[in-house]
Amino acid sequence: VSQNKDGSYTGFIKVQLKLVRPVSVPATKRVPSLQAGRQGPRTQGVKRRTSFYLPKGTVKHLHILSHTRASEVIDALLRKFTVVDNPRKFALFERSEKDEQ
């Protein structure tokens, strides 16, 4: 973490994910139309979701500023993992370590 002259700071934080529910990511599959030459909603990609559990203890490092809000950290994590679930389903907790404990 480095401090700027104006008192603000920038740096990296380590975020350890401990999710107890599966997350959803996009999975796009093209569905062929019933008639070969016909263009319609079925010829475009059908949006589907794939759900899976992230391994416990998954770690991501994020660059933050002193004015970065917790909701922005959650949004950044969801974008990094391409998670399409609503960000309001997630919470961010601070955990401090001292002497590796």
CSV table of C-alpha atoms in Angstrom, one decimal:
chain,number,residue,atom,x,y,z
A,1,VAL,CA,0.0,0.0,0.0
A,2,SER,CA,1.4,3.4,-0.9
A,3,GLN,CA,0.2,6.7,0.4
A,4,ASN,CA,-0.2,9.8,-1.8
A,5,LYS,CA,0.6,13.4,-0.8
A,6,ASP,CA,-3.1,14.1,-0.4
A,7,GLY,CA,-3.5,11.4,2.2
A,8,SER,CA,-5.2,8.9,-0.1
A,9,TYR,CA,-3.6,5.5,-0.8
A,10,THR,CA,-3.5,2.9,-3.5
A,11,GLY,CA,-2.4,-0.7,-3.3
A,12,PHE,CA,-3.4,-4.3,-3.6
A,13,ILE,CA,-5.6,-6.3,-1.3
A,14,LYS,CA,-5.8,-10.1,-1.1
A,15,VAL,CA,-9.4,-11.4,-1.2
A,16,GLN,CA,-10.0,-14.9,-0.1
A,17,LEU,CA,-13.3,-16.3,-1.3
A,18,LYS,CA,-15.3,-18.6,1.0
A,19,LEU,CA,-18.6,-19.1,-0.9
A,20,VAL,CA,-21.1,-21.5,0.5
A,21,ARG,CA,-23.4,-21.5,-2.5
A,22,PRO,CA,-22.7,-22.1,-6.2
A,23,VAL,CA,-22.1,-19.2,-8.6
A,24,SER,CA,-23.5,-18.8,-12.1
A,25,VAL,CA,-21.4,-18.0,-15.2
A,26,PRO,CA,-22.7,-17.4,-18.7
A,27,ALA,CA,-22.8,-20.3,-21.2
A,28,THR,CA,-23.9,-19.4,-24.7
A,29,LYS,CA,-25.1,-22.1,-27.1
A,30,ARG,CA,-26.4,-21.5,-30.6
A,31,VAL,CA,-29.7,-23.2,-31.4
A,32,PRO,CA,-30.3,-24.1,-35.0
A,33,SER,CA,-33.5,-22.8,-36.6
A,34,LEU,CA,-36.2,-25.1,-37.7
A,35,GLN,CA,-36.0,-23.9,-41.3
A,36,ALA,CA,-32.4,-23.4,-42.7
A,37,GLY,CA,-33.0,-20.0,-44.3
A,38,ARG,CA,-35.3,-18.5,-41.7
A,39,GLN,CA,-33.9,-15.8,-39.4
A,40,GLY,CA,-35.6,-15.4,-36.1
A,41,PRO,CA,-35.0,-15.3,-32.4
A,42,ARG,CA,-34.0,-19.0,-32.4
A,43,THR,CA,-31.0,-18.4,-34.7
A,44,GLN,CA,-29.5,-16.0,-32.2
A,45,GLY,CA,-27.6,-17.2,-29.1
A,46,VAL,CA,-29.7,-18.6,-26.3
A,47,LYS,CA,-28.4,-17.3,-23.0
A,48,ARG,CA,-27.9,-20.0,-20.4
A,49,ARG,CA,-26.2,-20.3,-17.1
A,50,THR,CA,-23.8,-22.8,-15.7
A,51,SER,CA,-23.5,-23.1,-11.9
A,52,PHE,CA,-20.6,-24.4,-10.0
A,53,TYR,CA,-18.9,-24.1,-6.6
A,54,LEU,CA,-15.7,-22.1,-6.4
A,55,PRO,CA,-13.0,-24.0,-4.4
A,56,LYS,CA,-12.9,-22.8,-0.8
A,57,GLY,CA,-10.0,-20.5,-0.2
A,58,THR,CA,-9.8,-19.2,-3.8
A,59,VAL,CA,-7.6,-16.0,-3.7
A,60,LYS,CA,-7.7,-13.0,-5.9
A,61,HIS,CA,-5.6,-9.8,-5.6
A,62,LEU,CA,-7.3,-6.5,-6.5
A,63,HIS,CA,-5.9,-3.1,-6.9
A,64,ILE,CA,-7.9,-0.5,-4.9
A,65,LEU,CA,-7.9,3.1,-4.0
A,66,SER,CA,-8.7,4.6,-0.6
A,67,HIS,CA,-12.1,5.6,-1.8
A,68,THR,CA,-13.0,2.2,-3.2
A,69,ARG,CA,-16.3,1.0,-1.7
A,70,ALA,CA,-17.0,-2.6,-0.7
A,71,SER,CA,-19.7,-2.9,-3.4
A,72,GLU,CA,-17.1,-2.0,-6.0
A,73,VAL,CA,-14.7,-4.7,-4.7
A,74,ILE,CA,-17.6,-7.3,-5.0
A,75,ASP,CA,-18.4,-6.1,-8.5
A,76,ALA,CA,-14.7,-6.4,-9.5
A,77,LEU,CA,-14.5,-9.9,-8.2
A,78,LEU,CA,-17.7,-11.0,-10.0
A,79,ARG,CA,-16.3,-9.5,-13.3
A,80,LYS,CA,-13.0,-11.3,-12.8
A,81,PHE,CA,-14.8,-14.7,-12.4
A,82,THR,CA,-17.5,-13.7,-15.0
A,83,VAL,CA,-20.2,-14.4,-12.4
A,84,VAL,CA,-23.6,-13.3,-13.5
A,85,ASP,CA,-25.3,-13.6,-10.1
A,86,ASN,CA,-26.7,-10.4,-8.5
A,87,PRO,CA,-24.0,-8.6,-6.6
A,88,ARG,CA,-26.4,-8.1,-3.7
A,89,LYS,CA,-26.1,-11.8,-2.9
A,90,PHE,CA,-22.6,-11.3,-1.7
A,91,ALA,CA,-21.0,-9.7,1.3
A,92,LEU,CA,-17.4,-8.6,2.0
A,93,PHE,CA,-15.8,-9.1,5.4
A,94,GLU,CA,-12.5,-7.8,6.7
A,95,ARG,CA,-10.1,-10.3,8.3
A,96,SER,CA,-6.8,-9.3,9.8
A,97,GLU,CA,-3.9,-11.6,10.4
A,98,LYS,CA,-1.2,-11.2,13.0
A,99,ASP,CA,1.8,-13.5,13.1
A,100,GLU,CA,0.3,-15.8,10.5
A,101,GLN,CA,-2.9,-16.4,12.6
